[in-house]
Tab-separated table of C-alpha atoms and ligand atoms in Angstrom:
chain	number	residue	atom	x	y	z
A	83	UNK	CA	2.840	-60.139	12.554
A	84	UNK	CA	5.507	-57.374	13.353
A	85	UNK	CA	8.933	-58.138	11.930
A	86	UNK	CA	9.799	-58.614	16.031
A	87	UNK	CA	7.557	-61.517	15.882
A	88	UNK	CA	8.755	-62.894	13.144
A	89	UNK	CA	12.304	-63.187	14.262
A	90	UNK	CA	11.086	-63.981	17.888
A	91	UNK	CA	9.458	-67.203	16.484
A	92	UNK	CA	12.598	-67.648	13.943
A	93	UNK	CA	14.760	-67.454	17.380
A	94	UNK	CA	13.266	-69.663	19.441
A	95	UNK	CA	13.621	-72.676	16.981
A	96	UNK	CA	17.766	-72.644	17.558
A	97	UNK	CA	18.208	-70.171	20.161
A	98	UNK	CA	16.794	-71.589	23.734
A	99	UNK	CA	14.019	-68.883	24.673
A	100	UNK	CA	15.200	-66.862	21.405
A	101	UNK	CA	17.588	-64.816	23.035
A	102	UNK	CA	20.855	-65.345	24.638
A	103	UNK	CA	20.778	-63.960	28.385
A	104	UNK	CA	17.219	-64.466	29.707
A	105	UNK	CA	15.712	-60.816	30.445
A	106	UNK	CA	15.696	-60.091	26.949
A	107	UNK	CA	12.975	-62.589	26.493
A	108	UNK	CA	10.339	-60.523	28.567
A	109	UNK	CA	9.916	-63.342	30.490
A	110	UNK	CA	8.070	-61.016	33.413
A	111	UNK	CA	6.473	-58.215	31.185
A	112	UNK	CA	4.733	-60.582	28.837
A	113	UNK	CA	4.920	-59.764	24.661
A	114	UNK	CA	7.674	-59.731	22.767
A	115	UNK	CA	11.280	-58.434	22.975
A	116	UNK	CA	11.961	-55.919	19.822
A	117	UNK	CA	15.103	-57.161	18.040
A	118	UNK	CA	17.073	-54.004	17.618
A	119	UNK	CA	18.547	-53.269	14.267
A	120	UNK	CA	20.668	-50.047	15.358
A	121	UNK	CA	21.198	-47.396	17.957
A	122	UNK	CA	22.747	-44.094	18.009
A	123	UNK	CA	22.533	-41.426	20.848
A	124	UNK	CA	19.883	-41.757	23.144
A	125	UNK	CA	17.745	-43.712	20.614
A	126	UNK	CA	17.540	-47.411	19.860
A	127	UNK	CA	15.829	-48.289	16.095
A	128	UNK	CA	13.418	-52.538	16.260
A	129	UNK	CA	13.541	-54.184	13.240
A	130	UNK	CA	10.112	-52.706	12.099
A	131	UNK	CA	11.938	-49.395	12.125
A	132	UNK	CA	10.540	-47.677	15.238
A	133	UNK	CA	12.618	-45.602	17.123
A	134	UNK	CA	12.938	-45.363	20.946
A	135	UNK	CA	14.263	-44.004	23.444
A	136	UNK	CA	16.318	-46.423	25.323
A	137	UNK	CA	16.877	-46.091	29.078
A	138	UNK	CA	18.561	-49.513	29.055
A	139	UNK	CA	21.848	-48.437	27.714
A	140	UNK	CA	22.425	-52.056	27.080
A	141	UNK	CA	22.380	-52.283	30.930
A	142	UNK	CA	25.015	-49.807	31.576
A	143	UNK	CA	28.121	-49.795	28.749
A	144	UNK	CA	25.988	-47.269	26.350
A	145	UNK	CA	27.206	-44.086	29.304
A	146	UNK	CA	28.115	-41.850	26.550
A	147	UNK	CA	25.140	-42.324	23.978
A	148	UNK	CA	25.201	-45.686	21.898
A	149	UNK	CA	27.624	-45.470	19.055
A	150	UNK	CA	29.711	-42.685	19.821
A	151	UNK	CA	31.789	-41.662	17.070
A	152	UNK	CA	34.850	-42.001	18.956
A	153	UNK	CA	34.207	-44.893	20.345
A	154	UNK	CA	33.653	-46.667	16.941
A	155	UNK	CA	36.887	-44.635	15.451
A	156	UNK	CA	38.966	-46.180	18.015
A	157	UNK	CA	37.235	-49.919	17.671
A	158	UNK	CA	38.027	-49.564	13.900
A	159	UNK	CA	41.186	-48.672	14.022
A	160	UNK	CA	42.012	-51.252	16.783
A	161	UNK	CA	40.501	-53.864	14.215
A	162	UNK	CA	42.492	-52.861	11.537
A	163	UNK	CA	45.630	-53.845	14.018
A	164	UNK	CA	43.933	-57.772	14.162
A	165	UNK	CA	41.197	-58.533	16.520
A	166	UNK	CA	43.320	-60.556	18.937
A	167	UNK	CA	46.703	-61.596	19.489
A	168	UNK	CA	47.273	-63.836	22.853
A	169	UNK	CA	49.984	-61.651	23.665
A	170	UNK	CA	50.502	-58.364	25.758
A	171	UNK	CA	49.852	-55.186	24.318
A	172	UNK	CA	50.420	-51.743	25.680
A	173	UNK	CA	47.217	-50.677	25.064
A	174	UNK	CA	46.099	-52.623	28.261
A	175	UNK	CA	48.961	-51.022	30.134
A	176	UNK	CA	47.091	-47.904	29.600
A	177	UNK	CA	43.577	-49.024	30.274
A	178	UNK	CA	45.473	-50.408	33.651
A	179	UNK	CA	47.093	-47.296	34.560
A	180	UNK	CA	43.675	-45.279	33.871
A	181	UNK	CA	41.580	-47.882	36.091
A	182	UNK	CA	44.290	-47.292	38.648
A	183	UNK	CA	43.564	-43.568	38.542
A	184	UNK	CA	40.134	-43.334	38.654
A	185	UNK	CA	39.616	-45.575	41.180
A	186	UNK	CA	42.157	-44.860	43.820
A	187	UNK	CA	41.566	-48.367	45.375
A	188	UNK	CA	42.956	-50.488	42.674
A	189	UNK	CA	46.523	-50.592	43.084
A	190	UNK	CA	46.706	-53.381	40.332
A	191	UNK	CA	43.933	-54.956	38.170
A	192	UNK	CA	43.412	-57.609	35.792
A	193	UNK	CA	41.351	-57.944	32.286
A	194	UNK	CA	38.743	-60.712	31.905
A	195	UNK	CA	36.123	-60.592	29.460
A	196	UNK	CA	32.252	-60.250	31.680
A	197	UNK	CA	31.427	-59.286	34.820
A	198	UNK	CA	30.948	-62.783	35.634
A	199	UNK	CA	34.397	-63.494	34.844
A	200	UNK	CA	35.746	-60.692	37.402
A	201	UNK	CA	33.362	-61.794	40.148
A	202	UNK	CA	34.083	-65.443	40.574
A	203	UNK	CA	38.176	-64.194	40.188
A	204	UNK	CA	37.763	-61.601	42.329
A	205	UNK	CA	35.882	-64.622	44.997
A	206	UNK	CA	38.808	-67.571	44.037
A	207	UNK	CA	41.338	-64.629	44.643
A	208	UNK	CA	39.741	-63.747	48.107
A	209	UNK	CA	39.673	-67.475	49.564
A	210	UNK	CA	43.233	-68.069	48.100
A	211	UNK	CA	44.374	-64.843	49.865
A	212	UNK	CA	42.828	-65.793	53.711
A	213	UNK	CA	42.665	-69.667	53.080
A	214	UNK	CA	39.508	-69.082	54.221
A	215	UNK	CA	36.233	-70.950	52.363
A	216	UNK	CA	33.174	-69.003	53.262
A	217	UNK	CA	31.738	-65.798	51.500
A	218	UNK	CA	28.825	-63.255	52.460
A	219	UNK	CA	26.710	-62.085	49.422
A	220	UNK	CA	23.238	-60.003	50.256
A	221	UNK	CA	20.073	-60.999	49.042
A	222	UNK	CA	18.629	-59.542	46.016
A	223	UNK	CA	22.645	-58.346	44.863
A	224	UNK	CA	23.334	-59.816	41.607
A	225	UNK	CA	27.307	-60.415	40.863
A	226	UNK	CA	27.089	-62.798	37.656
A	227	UNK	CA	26.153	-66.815	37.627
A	228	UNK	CA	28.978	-68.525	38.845
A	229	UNK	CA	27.683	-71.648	40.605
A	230	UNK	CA	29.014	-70.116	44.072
A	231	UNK	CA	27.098	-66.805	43.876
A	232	UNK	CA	23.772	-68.571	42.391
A	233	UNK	CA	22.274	-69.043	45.970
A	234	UNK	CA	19.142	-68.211	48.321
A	235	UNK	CA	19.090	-66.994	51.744
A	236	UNK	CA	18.733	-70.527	53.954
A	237	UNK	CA	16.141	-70.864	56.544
A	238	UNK	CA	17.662	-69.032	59.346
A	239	UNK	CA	20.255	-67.045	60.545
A	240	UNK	CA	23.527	-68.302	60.285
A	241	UNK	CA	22.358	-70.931	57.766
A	242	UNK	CA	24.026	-71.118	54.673
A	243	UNK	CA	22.310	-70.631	51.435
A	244	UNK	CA	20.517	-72.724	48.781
A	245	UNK	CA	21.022	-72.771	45.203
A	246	UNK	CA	18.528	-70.223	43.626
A	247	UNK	CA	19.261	-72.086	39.922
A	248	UNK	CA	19.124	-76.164	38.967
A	249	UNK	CA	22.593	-77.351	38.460
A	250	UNK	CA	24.665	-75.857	41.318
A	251	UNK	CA	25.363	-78.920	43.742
A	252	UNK	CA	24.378	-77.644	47.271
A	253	UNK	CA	27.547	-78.666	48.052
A	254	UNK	CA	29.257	-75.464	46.118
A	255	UNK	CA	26.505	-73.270	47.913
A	256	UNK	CA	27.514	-74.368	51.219
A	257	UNK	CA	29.663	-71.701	51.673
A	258	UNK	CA	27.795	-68.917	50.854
A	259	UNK	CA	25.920	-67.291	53.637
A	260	UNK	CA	23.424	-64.650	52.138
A	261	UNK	CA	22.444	-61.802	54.326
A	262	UNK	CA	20.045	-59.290	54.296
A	263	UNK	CA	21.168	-55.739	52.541
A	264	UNK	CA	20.709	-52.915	55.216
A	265	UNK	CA	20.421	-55.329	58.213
A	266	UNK	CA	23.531	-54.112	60.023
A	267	UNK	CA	22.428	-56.427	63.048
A	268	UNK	CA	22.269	-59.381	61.240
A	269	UNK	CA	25.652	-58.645	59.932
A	270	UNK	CA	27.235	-57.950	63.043
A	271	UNK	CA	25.838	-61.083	64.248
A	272	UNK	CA	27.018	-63.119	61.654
A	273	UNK	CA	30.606	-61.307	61.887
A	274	UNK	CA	30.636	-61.880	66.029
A	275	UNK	CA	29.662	-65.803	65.403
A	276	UNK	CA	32.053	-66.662	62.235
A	277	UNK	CA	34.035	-63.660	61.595
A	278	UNK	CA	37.312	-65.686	61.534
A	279	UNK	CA	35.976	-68.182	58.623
A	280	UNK	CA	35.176	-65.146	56.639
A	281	UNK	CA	37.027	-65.333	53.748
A	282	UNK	CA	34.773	-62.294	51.796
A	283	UNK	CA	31.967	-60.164	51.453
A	284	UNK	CA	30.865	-59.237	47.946
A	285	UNK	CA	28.205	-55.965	47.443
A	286	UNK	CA	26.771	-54.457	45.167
A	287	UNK	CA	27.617	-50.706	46.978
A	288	UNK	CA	24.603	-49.308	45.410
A	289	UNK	CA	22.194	-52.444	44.541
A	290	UNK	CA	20.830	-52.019	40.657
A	291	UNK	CA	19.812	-55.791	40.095
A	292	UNK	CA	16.837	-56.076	42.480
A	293	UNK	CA	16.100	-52.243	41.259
A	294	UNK	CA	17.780	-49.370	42.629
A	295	UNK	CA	18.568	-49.894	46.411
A	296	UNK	CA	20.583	-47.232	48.646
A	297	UNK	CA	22.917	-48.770	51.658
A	298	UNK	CA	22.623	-47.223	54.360
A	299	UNK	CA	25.636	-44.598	55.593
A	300	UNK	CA	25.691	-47.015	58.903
A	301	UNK	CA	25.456	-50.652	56.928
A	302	UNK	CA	28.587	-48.979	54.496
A	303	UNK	CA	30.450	-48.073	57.675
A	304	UNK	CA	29.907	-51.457	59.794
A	305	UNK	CA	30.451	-53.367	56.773
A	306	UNK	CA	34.099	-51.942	56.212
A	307	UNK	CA	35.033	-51.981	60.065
A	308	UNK	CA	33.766	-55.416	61.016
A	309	UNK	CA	36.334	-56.595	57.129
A	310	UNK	CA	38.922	-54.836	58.342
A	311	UNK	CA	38.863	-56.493	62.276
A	312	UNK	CA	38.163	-59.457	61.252
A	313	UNK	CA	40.384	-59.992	58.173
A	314	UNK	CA	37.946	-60.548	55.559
A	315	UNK	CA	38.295	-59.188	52.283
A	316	UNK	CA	35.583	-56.469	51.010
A	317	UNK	CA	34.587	-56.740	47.361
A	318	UNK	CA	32.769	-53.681	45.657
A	319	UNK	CA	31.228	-55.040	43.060
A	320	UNK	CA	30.866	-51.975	40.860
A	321	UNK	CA	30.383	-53.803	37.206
A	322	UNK	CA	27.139	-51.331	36.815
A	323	UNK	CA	28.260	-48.332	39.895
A	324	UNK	CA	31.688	-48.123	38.267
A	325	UNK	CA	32.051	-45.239	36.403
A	326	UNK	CA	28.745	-44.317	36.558
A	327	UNK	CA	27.277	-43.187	39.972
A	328	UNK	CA	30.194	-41.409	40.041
A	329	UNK	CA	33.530	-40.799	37.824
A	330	UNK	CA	35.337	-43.077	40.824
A	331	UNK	CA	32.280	-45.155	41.338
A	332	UNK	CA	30.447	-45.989	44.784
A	333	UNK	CA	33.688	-46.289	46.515
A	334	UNK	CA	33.827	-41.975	45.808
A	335	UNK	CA	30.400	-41.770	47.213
A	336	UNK	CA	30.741	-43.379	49.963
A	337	UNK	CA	34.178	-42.859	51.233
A	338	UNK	CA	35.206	-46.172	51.719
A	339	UNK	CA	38.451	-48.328	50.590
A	340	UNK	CA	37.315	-51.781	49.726
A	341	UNK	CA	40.086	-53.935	49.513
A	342	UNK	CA	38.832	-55.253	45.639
A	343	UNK	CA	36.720	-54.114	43.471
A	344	UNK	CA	34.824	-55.945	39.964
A	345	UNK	CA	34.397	-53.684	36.790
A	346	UNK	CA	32.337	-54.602	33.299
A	347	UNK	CA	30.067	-53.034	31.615
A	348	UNK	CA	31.002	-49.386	31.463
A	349	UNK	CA	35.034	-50.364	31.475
A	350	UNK	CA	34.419	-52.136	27.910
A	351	UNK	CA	32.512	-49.286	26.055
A	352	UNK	CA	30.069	-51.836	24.920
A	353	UNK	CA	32.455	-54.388	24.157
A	354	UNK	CA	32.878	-57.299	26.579
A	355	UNK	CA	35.553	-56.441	28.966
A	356	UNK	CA	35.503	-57.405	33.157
A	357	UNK	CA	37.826	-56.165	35.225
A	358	UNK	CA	38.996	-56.807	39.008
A	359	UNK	CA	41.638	-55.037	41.391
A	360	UNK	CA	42.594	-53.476	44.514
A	361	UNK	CA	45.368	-53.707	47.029
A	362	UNK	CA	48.811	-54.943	45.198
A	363	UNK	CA	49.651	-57.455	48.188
A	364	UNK	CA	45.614	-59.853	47.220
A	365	UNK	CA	46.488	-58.786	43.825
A	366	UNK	CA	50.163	-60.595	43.820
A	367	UNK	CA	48.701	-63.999	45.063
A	368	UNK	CA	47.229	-64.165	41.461
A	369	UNK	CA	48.598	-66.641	38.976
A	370	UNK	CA	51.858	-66.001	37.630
A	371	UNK	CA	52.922	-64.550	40.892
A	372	UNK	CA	50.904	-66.479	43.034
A	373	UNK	CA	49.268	-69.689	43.709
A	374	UNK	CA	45.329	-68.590	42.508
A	375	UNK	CA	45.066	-69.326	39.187
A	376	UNK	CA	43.138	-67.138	36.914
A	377	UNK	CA	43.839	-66.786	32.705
A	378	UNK	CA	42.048	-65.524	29.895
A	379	UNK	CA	42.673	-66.432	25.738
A	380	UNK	CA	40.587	-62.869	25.125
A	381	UNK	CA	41.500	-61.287	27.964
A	382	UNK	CA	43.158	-57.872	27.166
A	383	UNK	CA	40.971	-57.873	24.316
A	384	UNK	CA	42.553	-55.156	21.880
A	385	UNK	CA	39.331	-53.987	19.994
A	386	UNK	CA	37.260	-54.060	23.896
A	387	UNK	CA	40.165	-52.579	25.406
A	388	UNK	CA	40.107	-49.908	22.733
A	389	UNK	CA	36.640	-49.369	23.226
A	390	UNK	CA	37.203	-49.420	26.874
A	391	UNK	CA	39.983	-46.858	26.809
A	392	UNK	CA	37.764	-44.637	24.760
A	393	UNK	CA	34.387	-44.565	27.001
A	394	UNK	CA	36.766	-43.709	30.380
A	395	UNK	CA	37.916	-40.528	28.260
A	396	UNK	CA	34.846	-39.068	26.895
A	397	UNK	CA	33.571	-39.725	31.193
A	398	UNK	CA	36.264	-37.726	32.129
A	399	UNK	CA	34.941	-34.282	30.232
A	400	UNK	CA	34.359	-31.406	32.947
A	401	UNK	CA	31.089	-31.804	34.530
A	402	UNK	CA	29.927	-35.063	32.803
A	403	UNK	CA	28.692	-36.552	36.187
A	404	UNK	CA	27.298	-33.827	37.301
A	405	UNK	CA	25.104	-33.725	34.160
A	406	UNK	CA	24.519	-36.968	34.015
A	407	UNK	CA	22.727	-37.101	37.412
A	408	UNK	CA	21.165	-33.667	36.812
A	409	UNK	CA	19.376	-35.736	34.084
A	410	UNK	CA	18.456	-38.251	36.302
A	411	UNK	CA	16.977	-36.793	38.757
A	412	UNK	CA	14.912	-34.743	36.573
A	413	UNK	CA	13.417	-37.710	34.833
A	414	UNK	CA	12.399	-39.108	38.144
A	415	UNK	CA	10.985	-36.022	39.544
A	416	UNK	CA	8.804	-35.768	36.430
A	417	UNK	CA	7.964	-39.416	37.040
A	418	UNK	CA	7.137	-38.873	40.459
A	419	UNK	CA	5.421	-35.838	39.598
A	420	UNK	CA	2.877	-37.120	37.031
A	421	UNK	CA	2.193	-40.122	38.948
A	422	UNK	CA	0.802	-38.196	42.083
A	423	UNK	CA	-1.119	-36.678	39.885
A	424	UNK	CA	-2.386	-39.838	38.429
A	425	UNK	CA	-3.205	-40.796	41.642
A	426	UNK	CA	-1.213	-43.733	41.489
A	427	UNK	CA	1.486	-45.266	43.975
A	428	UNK	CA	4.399	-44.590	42.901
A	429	UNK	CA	8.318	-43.463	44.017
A	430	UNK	CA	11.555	-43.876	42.527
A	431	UNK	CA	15.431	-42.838	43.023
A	432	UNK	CA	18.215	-41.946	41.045
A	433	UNK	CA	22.106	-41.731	42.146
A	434	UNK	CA	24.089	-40.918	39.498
A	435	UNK	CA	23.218	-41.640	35.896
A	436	UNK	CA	21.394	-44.905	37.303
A	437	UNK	CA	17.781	-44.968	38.243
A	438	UNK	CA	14.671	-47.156	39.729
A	439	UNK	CA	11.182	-47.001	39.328
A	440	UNK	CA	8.959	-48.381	42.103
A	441	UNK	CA	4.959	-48.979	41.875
A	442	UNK	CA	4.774	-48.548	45.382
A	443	UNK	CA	4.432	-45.622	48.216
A	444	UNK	CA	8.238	-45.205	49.598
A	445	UNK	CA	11.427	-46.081	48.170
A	446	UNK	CA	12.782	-49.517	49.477
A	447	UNK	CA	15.482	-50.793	51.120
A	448	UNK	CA	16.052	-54.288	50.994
A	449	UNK	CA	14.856	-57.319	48.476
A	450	UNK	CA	11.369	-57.777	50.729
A	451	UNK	CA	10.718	-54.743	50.148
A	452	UNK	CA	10.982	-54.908	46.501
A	453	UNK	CA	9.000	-57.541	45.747
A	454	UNK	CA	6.209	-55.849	47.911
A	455	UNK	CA	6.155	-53.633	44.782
A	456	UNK	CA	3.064	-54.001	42.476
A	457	UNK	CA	4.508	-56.089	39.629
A	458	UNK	CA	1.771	-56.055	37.402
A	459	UNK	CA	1.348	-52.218	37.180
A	460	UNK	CA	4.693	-52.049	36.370
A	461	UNK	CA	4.135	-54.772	33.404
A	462	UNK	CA	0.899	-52.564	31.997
A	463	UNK	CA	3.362	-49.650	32.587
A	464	UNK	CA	6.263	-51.062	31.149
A	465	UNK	CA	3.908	-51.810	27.337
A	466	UNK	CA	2.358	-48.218	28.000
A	467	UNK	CA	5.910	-46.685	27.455
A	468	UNK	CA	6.880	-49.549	25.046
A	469	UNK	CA	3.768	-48.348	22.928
A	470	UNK	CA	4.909	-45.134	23.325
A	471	UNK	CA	8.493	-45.454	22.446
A	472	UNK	CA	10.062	-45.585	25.626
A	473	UNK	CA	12.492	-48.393	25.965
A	474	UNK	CA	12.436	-49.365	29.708
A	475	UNK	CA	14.176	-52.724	31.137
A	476	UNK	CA	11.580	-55.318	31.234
A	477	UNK	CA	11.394	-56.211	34.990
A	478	UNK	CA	9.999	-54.515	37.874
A	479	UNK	CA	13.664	-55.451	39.901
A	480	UNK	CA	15.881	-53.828	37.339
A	481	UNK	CA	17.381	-50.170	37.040
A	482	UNK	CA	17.065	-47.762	34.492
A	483	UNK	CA	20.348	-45.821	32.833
A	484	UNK	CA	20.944	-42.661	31.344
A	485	UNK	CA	23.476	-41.450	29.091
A	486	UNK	CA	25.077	-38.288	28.436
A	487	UNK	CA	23.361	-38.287	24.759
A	488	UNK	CA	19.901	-38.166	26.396
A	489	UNK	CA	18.736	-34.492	26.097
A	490	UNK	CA	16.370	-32.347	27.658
A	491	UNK	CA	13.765	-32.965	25.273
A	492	UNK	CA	14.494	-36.748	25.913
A	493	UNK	CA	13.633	-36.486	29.442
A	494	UNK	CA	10.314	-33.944	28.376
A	495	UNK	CA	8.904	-36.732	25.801
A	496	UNK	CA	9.357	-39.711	28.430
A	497	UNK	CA	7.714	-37.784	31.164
A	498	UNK	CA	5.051	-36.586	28.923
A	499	UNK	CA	4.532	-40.503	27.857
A	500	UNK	CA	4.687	-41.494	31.631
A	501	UNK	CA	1.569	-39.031	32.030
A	502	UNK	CA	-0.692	-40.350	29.713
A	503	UNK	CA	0.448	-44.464	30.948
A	504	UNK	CA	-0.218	-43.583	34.417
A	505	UNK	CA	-3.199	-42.008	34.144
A	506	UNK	CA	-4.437	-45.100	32.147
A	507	UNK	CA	-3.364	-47.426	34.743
B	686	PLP	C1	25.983	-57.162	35.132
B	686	PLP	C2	26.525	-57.475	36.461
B	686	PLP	C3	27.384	-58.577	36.678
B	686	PLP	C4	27.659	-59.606	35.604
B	686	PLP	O1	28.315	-59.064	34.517
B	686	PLP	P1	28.249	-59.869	33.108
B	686	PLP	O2	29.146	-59.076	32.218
B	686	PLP	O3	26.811	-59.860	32.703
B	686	PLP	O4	28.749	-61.238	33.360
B	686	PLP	C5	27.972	-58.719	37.914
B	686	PLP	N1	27.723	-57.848	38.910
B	686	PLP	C6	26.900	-56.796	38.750
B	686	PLP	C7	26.697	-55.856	39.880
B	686	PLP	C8	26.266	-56.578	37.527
B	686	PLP	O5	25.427	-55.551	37.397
């Protein structure tokens, strides 16, 4: 038995499943999840002392390498200052003022502590604002598991959704009208038969929880024109595009103002930190100034809000983007690359320093297409690399993340590992 084993079977005894958030437990892949022991750089070390490389980046904070040495000065020091204080500081002032900057759209923003957190305030914030009750999400987007966005397309159009987990009354999903991501029809459909009981429409502008998924220029554009018309609020959830698709996020990319966007991951260095914002006039209806209540006893974290502060400096460095997609889009045409000449059906996309992998002919576009994907190539795939020492997220529907500590030879050694799994598949 591996040491891995040993504390998966320890795990499961007090720890439902043995892990705490479920796609750790491999669930899809099969085997078992390697308790990490430490990271550094590029590389993540299991508790039987092998060393990957890790393309998970625990799922998006890890943008400049795990365990940057800046990052963990500032943390330190922070924690020398006491971990927490229930009172304002002005180190979130700062982290405010540099959200602010970076991502033109967010006149104001507030601190919560997951992305979770940020989505369902971001949702309360958008009903309380229009007094409206029903929300648009897009199947296959992911924005956290509050019992509102936990829901499954109904059985027609127009119908409103399902819950997709036990223990969300129908009743709180009744609301919640899930659409289909690229359909601009059906969305201009729904818009010309509701529009005025539109309250908000929550995105993921570049999807990365049902893989990698690209909108379309036309779906970005109709989506922000039929908002604006018809008075509904447009959320960009960017808790995994913020700060890493681009230094301003999706929004940069694709030109467009939402009126609020979410932030985790990235925005807490690796500590747990959510953030939401946008336009100062939604922003004021929040509780103390407004009537939509929303409050936090960690929020405004110091030690996450030092480590927060920290990661959106080191992103700033000249040409960091740049690199960073440089890096990923050399990794996936060596993917692509070695599969064709495995012979095996393959694609895969990159925007940014975020990636998917698809076991399938052409890059998808919506949730259907997805799961069209061959699921159990990717599993033998997914151990291949595992073997190998390739840490890869273990699910067909997630995306993969690079970090500005992954180097050329990095790329070389998990392209090189991808040649040998493929042609074994
Ligand atoms: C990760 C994620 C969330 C949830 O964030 P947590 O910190 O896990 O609660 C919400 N939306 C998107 C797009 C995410 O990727």
């Amino acid at each position: 038995m591996t040491r891995s084993e040993q504390l998966f079977e320890r795990a499961k005894k007090t720890i439902p499943g043995g892990v705490n958030s479920p796609v750790r437990a491999f669930g899809s892949v099969g085997g078992t999840p390697r308790f990490i022991e430490r990271a550094e750089g590029s590389a993540i070390w299991d508790a039987d002392g092998k060393r990957y490389i890790d393309f998970i980046g625990s799922w998006g904070p890890a943008i400049v390498g795990h365990a940057h040495p800046e990052v963990i000065a500032a943390v330190q020091q922070a924690a020398v200052n006491g971990l927490s204080f229930g009172a304002p500081t002005e180190a979130e002032i700062d982290i405010a003022e540099e959200i602010a900057r970076l991502v033109p759209s967010i006149e104001q923003v507030r601190l919560v502590s997951s992305g979770t957190e940020a989505t369902m305030s971001a949702i309360r914030l958008a009903r309380g604002f229009t007094g409206r009750d029903k929300i648009i999400k897009f199947e296959g987007c992911y924005h956290g598991h509050s019992d509102s966005l936990l829901v499954k397309a109904g059985s027609g159009l127009l119908t409103f959704g399902n819950p997709s987990s036990a223990g969300v009354p129908a009743d709180f999903t009744r609301h919640t009208l899930v659409l289909e991501y690229n359909n601009v029809d059906e969305l201009s459909e729904t818009f010309a038969a509701m529009g005025e009981q539109i309250a908000c429409v929550i995105i993921e502008p570049f999807a990365g929880n049902m893989n990698l998924i690209r909108p379309s220029d036309a779906f970005v554009r109709t989506l922000r024109e039929l908002c604006t018309a018809h008075g509904a609020v447009l959320i960009y959830d960017e808790v995994m595009t913020g700060f890493r698709v681009a230094l301003g996020g999706a929004q940069q990319l694709h030109g467009i103002r939402p009126d609020l966007t979410t932030l985790g991951k990235i925005v807490g260095g690796g500590m747990p930190i959510g953030a939401f914002g946008g336009r100062a006039d939604i922003m004021s209806c929040i509780s103390p100034l407004g009537g939509v209540y929303q409050a936090g006893t960690l929020s405004g974290n110091p030690v996450a809000v030092a480590a927060g502060l920290t990661t959106l400096r080191l992103i700033q460095a000249p040409g960091f983007h740049d690199a960073l997609g440089r890096k990923a889009a050399s990794l996936v045409e060596g993917l692509v690359s070695a599969a064709r000449d495995a012979g095996v059906p393959f694609s895969a996309d990159s925007v940014g320093g975020m990636f998917g992998l698809y076991f399938g002919d052409k890059v998808p576009t919506c949730y259907a297409e997805v799961t069209a994907s061959d699921r159990d190539r990717f599993n033998r795939f997914f151990h291949l690399m595992l073997d190998a020492g390739v840490h890869l997220a273990p699910s067909a529907y997630e995306a993969g993340f690079v970090s500005a500590a992954h180097s050329e030879a990095d790329i070389a050694a998990t392209v090189d590992a991808a040649r040998k799994a493929f042609a074994q598949l």
